[in-house]
């Protein structure tokens, strides 16, 4: 949809070691609170591109609480960066993804009653249900990832489903950091490190995301096997105080510092 090919990903991303996908969902959350046209998530995607994002991430939820079908269409028409389309494994979302043909499709669990994507996909338990979605999206040319908890069983399930990418859910780690629970954060970080190492050894591309902030991103960005972080809610929140461009620039700088070994806790 974005016209992104492997060639232009390489052209757009001079730092392939750790990409930043900016999630613009919550720009749409604020717009939808009043039902008008602003703030426009597509305008936010343009700003993200100028600020150095490597991709745009958007989740079209079943209840359309933030991103709408029209936003997805406009992202495809107006934004040159690769689009990472987050979607539930439903026939409705599959039809939209097949038509939009985004660069990447990330399959996430979705429950109407949840506030955000709480917990990873049960790739192991839902193998038979997911196989059809993974195959159809891959055949349509999208890079498929599964949003999973950092566990060996889930990585093995992703492998058996033929998904080339997994995105490790960092939500529990980020929450432990926010609550000042250092032991819990350290323990989940170990699971994330182990999962990233195991997945890489088995040939998967490893992404991570959910709940990351300026304070929690560094140890995650320092995990050398991770090649993409998807971050949204905090960047949109921080935009209120320092602007969206500045928030993205600062997050990117923290990621680069962590990867070069000069970040805190790296
Ligand atoms: N990755 C996935 C798969 C997600 O579902 C989300 C939330 O939509 C994110 C990353 C970004 O999470 P946050 O908005 O908390 O940064």
CSV table of C-alpha atoms and ligand atoms in Angstrom, one decimal:
chain,number,residue,atom,x,y,z
A,1,UNK,CA,0.0,0.0,0.0
A,2,UNK,CA,2.8,2.4,0.8
A,3,UNK,CA,4.6,1.3,-2.3
A,4,UNK,CA,7.3,0.1,0.0
A,5,UNK,CA,9.6,-2.6,-1.3
A,6,UNK,CA,12.6,-4.2,0.2
A,7,UNK,CA,14.7,-1.8,-1.9
A,8,UNK,CA,13.1,1.4,-0.6
A,9,UNK,CA,13.2,0.1,3.0
A,10,UNK,CA,17.0,-0.1,2.7
A,11,UNK,CA,17.0,3.4,1.1
A,12,UNK,CA,14.8,4.8,3.8
A,13,UNK,CA,16.6,3.2,6.7
A,14,UNK,CA,20.3,3.9,6.8
A,15,UNK,CA,20.4,2.4,10.3
A,16,UNK,CA,18.9,-1.1,9.8
A,17,UNK,CA,20.2,-2.3,13.1
A,18,UNK,CA,17.3,-0.8,15.1
A,19,UNK,CA,14.3,0.7,13.3
A,20,UNK,CA,11.6,2.8,15.0
A,21,UNK,CA,8.0,2.3,13.9
A,22,UNK,CA,5.8,5.1,15.2
A,23,UNK,CA,2.3,4.1,16.2
A,24,UNK,CA,-0.2,6.9,15.4
A,25,UNK,CA,-3.3,5.3,16.9
A,26,UNK,CA,-3.7,7.7,19.8
A,27,UNK,CA,-3.6,10.8,17.6
A,28,UNK,CA,-6.9,9.3,16.2
A,29,UNK,CA,-8.1,8.6,19.8
A,30,UNK,CA,-7.9,12.4,20.5
A,31,UNK,CA,-9.6,13.2,17.2
A,32,UNK,CA,-12.4,10.7,17.8
A,33,UNK,CA,-13.1,12.2,21.2
A,34,UNK,CA,-14.8,15.1,19.5
A,35,UNK,CA,-15.7,13.3,16.2
A,36,UNK,CA,-14.1,16.0,14.0
A,37,UNK,CA,-11.1,16.0,11.6
A,38,UNK,CA,-8.3,16.9,14.0
A,39,UNK,CA,-5.7,16.0,15.1
A,40,UNK,CA,-5.2,14.2,11.9
A,41,UNK,CA,-3.2,10.9,12.3
A,42,UNK,CA,-2.0,11.2,8.7
A,43,UNK,CA,-0.5,14.6,9.5
A,44,UNK,CA,1.2,12.9,12.5
A,45,UNK,CA,2.6,10.3,10.1
A,46,UNK,CA,4.1,13.0,8.0
A,47,UNK,CA,5.7,14.6,11.0
A,48,UNK,CA,7.0,11.1,12.1
A,49,UNK,CA,8.6,10.7,8.7
A,50,UNK,CA,10.4,14.0,9.0
A,51,UNK,CA,11.5,13.2,12.6
A,52,UNK,CA,13.3,10.0,11.5
A,53,UNK,CA,10.7,7.2,11.9
A,54,UNK,CA,11.5,4.2,9.8
A,55,UNK,CA,7.8,3.1,9.6
A,56,UNK,CA,4.3,3.9,10.6
A,57,UNK,CA,2.2,1.6,12.7
A,58,UNK,CA,-1.6,1.7,12.9
A,59,UNK,CA,-4.1,-0.7,14.4
A,60,UNK,CA,-7.5,-0.8,12.8
A,61,UNK,CA,-9.6,-2.2,15.7
A,62,UNK,CA,-12.9,-4.0,15.3
A,63,UNK,CA,-14.7,-1.2,17.1
A,64,UNK,CA,-12.8,1.6,15.2
A,65,UNK,CA,-12.1,3.4,18.5
A,66,UNK,CA,-9.1,5.2,17.0
A,67,UNK,CA,-7.9,4.5,13.4
A,68,UNK,CA,-10.6,4.3,10.8
A,69,UNK,CA,-10.8,2.6,7.4
A,70,UNK,CA,-10.4,6.0,5.7
A,71,UNK,CA,-7.2,6.6,7.8
A,72,UNK,CA,-5.7,3.3,6.5
A,73,UNK,CA,-6.5,4.3,2.9
A,74,UNK,CA,-5.0,7.7,3.3
A,75,UNK,CA,-1.8,6.3,5.0
A,76,UNK,CA,-1.4,4.2,1.9
A,77,UNK,CA,-1.9,7.0,-0.5
A,78,UNK,CA,0.0,9.8,1.3
A,79,UNK,CA,2.8,8.2,3.3
A,80,UNK,CA,6.0,6.9,1.7
A,81,UNK,CA,7.2,5.0,4.8
A,82,UNK,CA,6.4,1.3,5.2
A,83,UNK,CA,3.1,0.7,6.9
A,84,UNK,CA,2.9,-1.9,9.7
A,85,UNK,CA,-0.8,-2.8,9.9
A,86,UNK,CA,-1.8,-4.2,13.2
A,87,UNK,CA,-4.8,-6.5,13.0
A,88,UNK,CA,-6.9,-9.1,14.7
A,89,UNK,CA,-7.2,-12.5,13.1
A,90,UNK,CA,-10.7,-12.0,11.7
A,91,UNK,CA,-12.1,-12.3,8.2
A,92,UNK,CA,-13.1,-8.6,8.2
A,93,UNK,CA,-9.5,-7.5,9.0
A,94,UNK,CA,-8.0,-10.0,6.6
A,95,UNK,CA,-10.1,-8.6,3.7
A,96,UNK,CA,-9.0,-5.0,4.5
A,97,UNK,CA,-5.3,-6.1,4.8
A,98,UNK,CA,-5.5,-8.0,1.5
A,99,UNK,CA,-6.9,-5.0,-0.3
A,100,UNK,CA,-4.5,-2.5,1.4
A,101,UNK,CA,-1.5,-4.8,0.9
A,102,UNK,CA,0.6,-3.1,3.6
A,103,UNK,CA,4.3,-3.6,3.8
A,104,UNK,CA,3.8,-5.5,7.1
A,105,UNK,CA,0.9,-7.1,9.0
A,106,UNK,CA,1.2,-7.7,12.7
A,107,UNK,CA,-1.4,-10.1,14.0
A,108,UNK,CA,-2.5,-9.1,17.6
A,109,UNK,CA,-5.0,-10.5,20.0
A,110,UNK,CA,-8.0,-8.2,20.3
A,111,UNK,CA,-10.9,-8.1,22.8
A,112,UNK,CA,-13.5,-5.3,22.6
A,113,UNK,CA,-13.5,-4.8,26.4
A,114,UNK,CA,-9.7,-4.2,26.8
A,115,UNK,CA,-8.2,-0.7,26.9
A,116,UNK,CA,-5.2,-1.7,24.9
A,117,UNK,CA,-3.7,-5.0,23.6
A,118,UNK,CA,-3.4,-6.8,26.9
A,119,UNK,CA,-1.1,-9.7,26.6
A,120,UNK,CA,0.3,-11.5,23.5
A,121,UNK,CA,-1.3,-13.7,20.9
A,122,UNK,CA,-1.7,-17.3,21.9
A,123,UNK,CA,0.1,-18.5,18.8
A,124,UNK,CA,0.5,-22.0,20.4
A,125,UNK,CA,-3.1,-22.4,21.4
A,126,UNK,CA,-4.6,-20.9,18.3
A,127,UNK,CA,-2.4,-22.6,15.7
A,128,UNK,CA,-5.2,-23.9,13.5
A,129,UNK,CA,-7.1,-20.6,13.5
A,130,UNK,CA,-4.0,-18.5,12.7
A,131,UNK,CA,-2.5,-20.6,10.0
A,132,UNK,CA,-4.9,-19.4,7.3
A,133,UNK,CA,-4.3,-15.7,8.2
A,134,UNK,CA,-0.5,-16.0,8.1
A,135,UNK,CA,-0.6,-17.8,4.8
A,136,UNK,CA,-3.0,-15.4,3.1
A,137,UNK,CA,-1.1,-12.3,4.2
A,138,UNK,CA,2.3,-13.8,3.2
A,139,UNK,CA,0.9,-14.8,-0.2
A,140,UNK,CA,-0.3,-11.3,-0.6
A,141,UNK,CA,3.2,-9.9,-0.1
A,142,UNK,CA,3.0,-8.5,3.5
A,143,UNK,CA,5.7,-9.3,6.0
A,144,UNK,CA,3.8,-11.1,8.7
A,145,UNK,CA,4.6,-10.8,12.4
A,146,UNK,CA,2.9,-12.2,15.5
A,147,UNK,CA,2.7,-10.2,18.7
A,148,UNK,CA,3.6,-12.7,21.4
A,149,UNK,CA,4.7,-12.9,25.0
A,150,UNK,CA,8.5,-13.7,25.3
A,151,UNK,CA,8.2,-17.5,25.7
A,152,UNK,CA,9.9,-20.4,24.0
A,153,UNK,CA,6.5,-22.0,23.4
A,154,UNK,CA,5.1,-19.0,21.6
A,155,UNK,CA,8.3,-18.6,19.5
A,156,UNK,CA,8.1,-22.3,18.5
A,157,UNK,CA,4.5,-21.8,17.5
A,158,UNK,CA,5.4,-18.8,15.4
A,159,UNK,CA,8.0,-20.9,13.7
A,160,UNK,CA,5.6,-23.7,13.0
A,161,UNK,CA,3.1,-21.2,11.6
A,162,UNK,CA,5.8,-19.9,9.1
A,163,UNK,CA,5.7,-16.3,10.4
A,164,UNK,CA,9.0,-14.7,9.6
A,165,UNK,CA,8.8,-12.1,12.4
A,166,UNK,CA,7.7,-12.0,16.0
A,167,UNK,CA,7.0,-8.8,18.0
A,168,UNK,CA,7.7,-9.4,21.7
A,169,UNK,CA,5.2,-7.8,24.0
A,170,UNK,CA,7.0,-5.4,26.3
A,171,UNK,CA,3.8,-4.2,28.1
A,172,UNK,CA,4.5,-6.1,31.4
A,173,UNK,CA,8.1,-5.0,31.5
A,174,UNK,CA,7.1,-1.3,30.9
A,175,UNK,CA,4.4,-1.5,33.5
A,176,UNK,CA,6.9,-2.9,36.1
A,177,UNK,CA,9.2,0.0,35.2
A,178,UNK,CA,6.4,2.6,35.6
A,179,UNK,CA,5.5,1.1,39.0
A,180,UNK,CA,9.1,1.2,40.1
A,181,UNK,CA,9.2,-2.6,40.5
A,182,UNK,CA,12.8,-3.1,39.6
A,183,UNK,CA,13.0,-6.8,40.4
A,184,UNK,CA,9.9,-7.6,38.3
A,185,UNK,CA,11.2,-5.4,35.4
A,186,UNK,CA,14.6,-7.2,35.5
A,187,UNK,CA,13.0,-10.6,35.5
A,188,UNK,CA,10.8,-9.8,32.5
A,189,UNK,CA,13.8,-8.2,30.7
A,190,UNK,CA,15.6,-11.5,31.1
A,191,UNK,CA,12.7,-13.3,29.4
A,192,UNK,CA,12.7,-10.8,26.6
A,193,UNK,CA,16.5,-11.2,26.1
A,194,UNK,CA,16.2,-15.0,26.1
A,195,UNK,CA,13.3,-15.0,23.7
A,196,UNK,CA,15.1,-12.6,21.3
A,197,UNK,CA,18.2,-14.8,21.4
A,198,UNK,CA,16.2,-18.0,20.8
A,199,UNK,CA,14.0,-16.5,18.1
A,200,UNK,CA,17.1,-15.2,16.2
A,201,UNK,CA,18.9,-18.5,16.5
A,202,UNK,CA,15.8,-20.1,14.9
A,203,UNK,CA,15.9,-17.6,12.0
A,204,UNK,CA,13.1,-15.2,13.1
A,205,UNK,CA,13.3,-11.4,12.8
A,206,UNK,CA,12.7,-9.9,16.3
A,207,UNK,CA,10.7,-6.8,17.0
A,208,UNK,CA,9.4,-5.5,20.3
A,209,UNK,CA,6.9,-2.9,21.6
A,210,UNK,CA,4.1,-1.8,23.9
A,211,UNK,CA,4.1,0.7,26.7
A,212,UNK,CA,7.7,1.9,26.1
A,213,UNK,CA,8.8,5.3,27.4
A,214,UNK,CA,11.9,7.4,27.6
A,215,UNK,CA,12.6,5.7,30.9
A,216,UNK,CA,12.0,2.1,29.9
A,217,UNK,CA,13.3,2.0,26.3
A,218,UNK,CA,17.0,1.8,26.9
A,219,UNK,CA,17.4,-1.8,28.1
A,220,UNK,CA,15.1,-3.0,25.4
A,221,UNK,CA,16.9,-1.1,22.6
A,222,UNK,CA,20.2,-2.5,23.9
A,223,UNK,CA,19.0,-6.1,23.1
A,224,UNK,CA,21.1,-6.6,20.0
A,225,UNK,CA,18.8,-9.1,18.3
A,226,UNK,CA,15.9,-6.7,18.2
A,227,UNK,CA,15.7,-4.8,15.0
A,228,UNK,CA,12.5,-2.9,15.3
A,229,UNK,CA,10.6,-1.1,18.1
A,230,UNK,CA,7.0,0.0,17.7
A,231,UNK,CA,6.1,2.9,20.0
A,232,UNK,CA,3.0,5.1,20.1
A,233,UNK,CA,1.1,6.0,23.3
A,234,UNK,CA,4.0,7.6,25.1
A,235,UNK,CA,5.1,9.5,22.0
A,236,UNK,CA,1.7,11.0,21.5
A,237,UNK,CA,1.4,11.8,25.2
A,238,UNK,CA,4.8,13.5,25.2
A,239,UNK,CA,3.9,15.4,22.1
A,240,UNK,CA,1.5,17.5,24.3
A,241,UNK,CA,4.5,18.8,26.2
A,242,UNK,CA,7.4,18.9,23.7
A,243,UNK,CA,5.8,18.3,20.3
A,244,UNK,CA,5.6,15.1,18.3
A,245,UNK,CA,8.7,15.7,16.3
A,246,UNK,CA,10.8,16.3,19.4
A,247,UNK,CA,9.4,13.3,21.2
A,248,UNK,CA,10.3,11.0,18.3
A,249,UNK,CA,13.8,12.6,17.9
A,250,UNK,CA,14.4,12.1,21.6
A,251,UNK,CA,13.2,8.4,21.5
A,252,UNK,CA,15.4,7.8,18.5
A,253,UNK,CA,18.4,9.3,20.2
A,254,UNK,CA,17.8,7.0,23.2
A,255,UNK,CA,17.6,4.0,21.0
A,256,UNK,CA,20.8,4.9,19.1
A,257,UNK,CA,22.6,5.5,22.4
A,258,UNK,CA,21.4,2.2,23.8
A,259,UNK,CA,22.5,0.3,20.8
A,260,UNK,CA,25.9,1.9,20.8
A,261,UNK,CA,26.4,1.0,24.4
A,262,UNK,CA,26.3,4.5,25.8
A,263,UNK,CA,22.7,4.5,27.1
A,264,UNK,CA,21.7,4.0,30.7
A,265,UNK,CA,21.5,0.4,31.6
A,266,UNK,CA,22.7,-0.7,28.2
B,1,LIG,N1,3.1,-3.1,19.1
B,1,LIG,C1,1.9,-3.6,19.1
B,1,LIG,C2,1.7,-5.0,18.5
B,1,LIG,C3,0.8,-2.9,19.6
B,1,LIG,O1,-0.5,-3.5,19.6
B,1,LIG,C4,0.9,-1.7,20.1
B,1,LIG,C5,-0.2,-0.9,20.7
B,1,LIG,O2,-1.1,-0.7,19.6
B,1,LIG,C6,2.2,-1.1,20.1
B,1,LIG,C7,3.3,-1.9,19.6
B,1,LIG,C8,2.5,0.3,20.7
B,1,LIG,O3,2.2,0.3,22.0
B,1,LIG,P1,2.2,1.7,22.7
B,1,LIG,O4,1.2,2.6,22.1
B,1,LIG,O5,1.9,1.4,24.2
B,1,LIG,O6,3.6,2.3,22.6
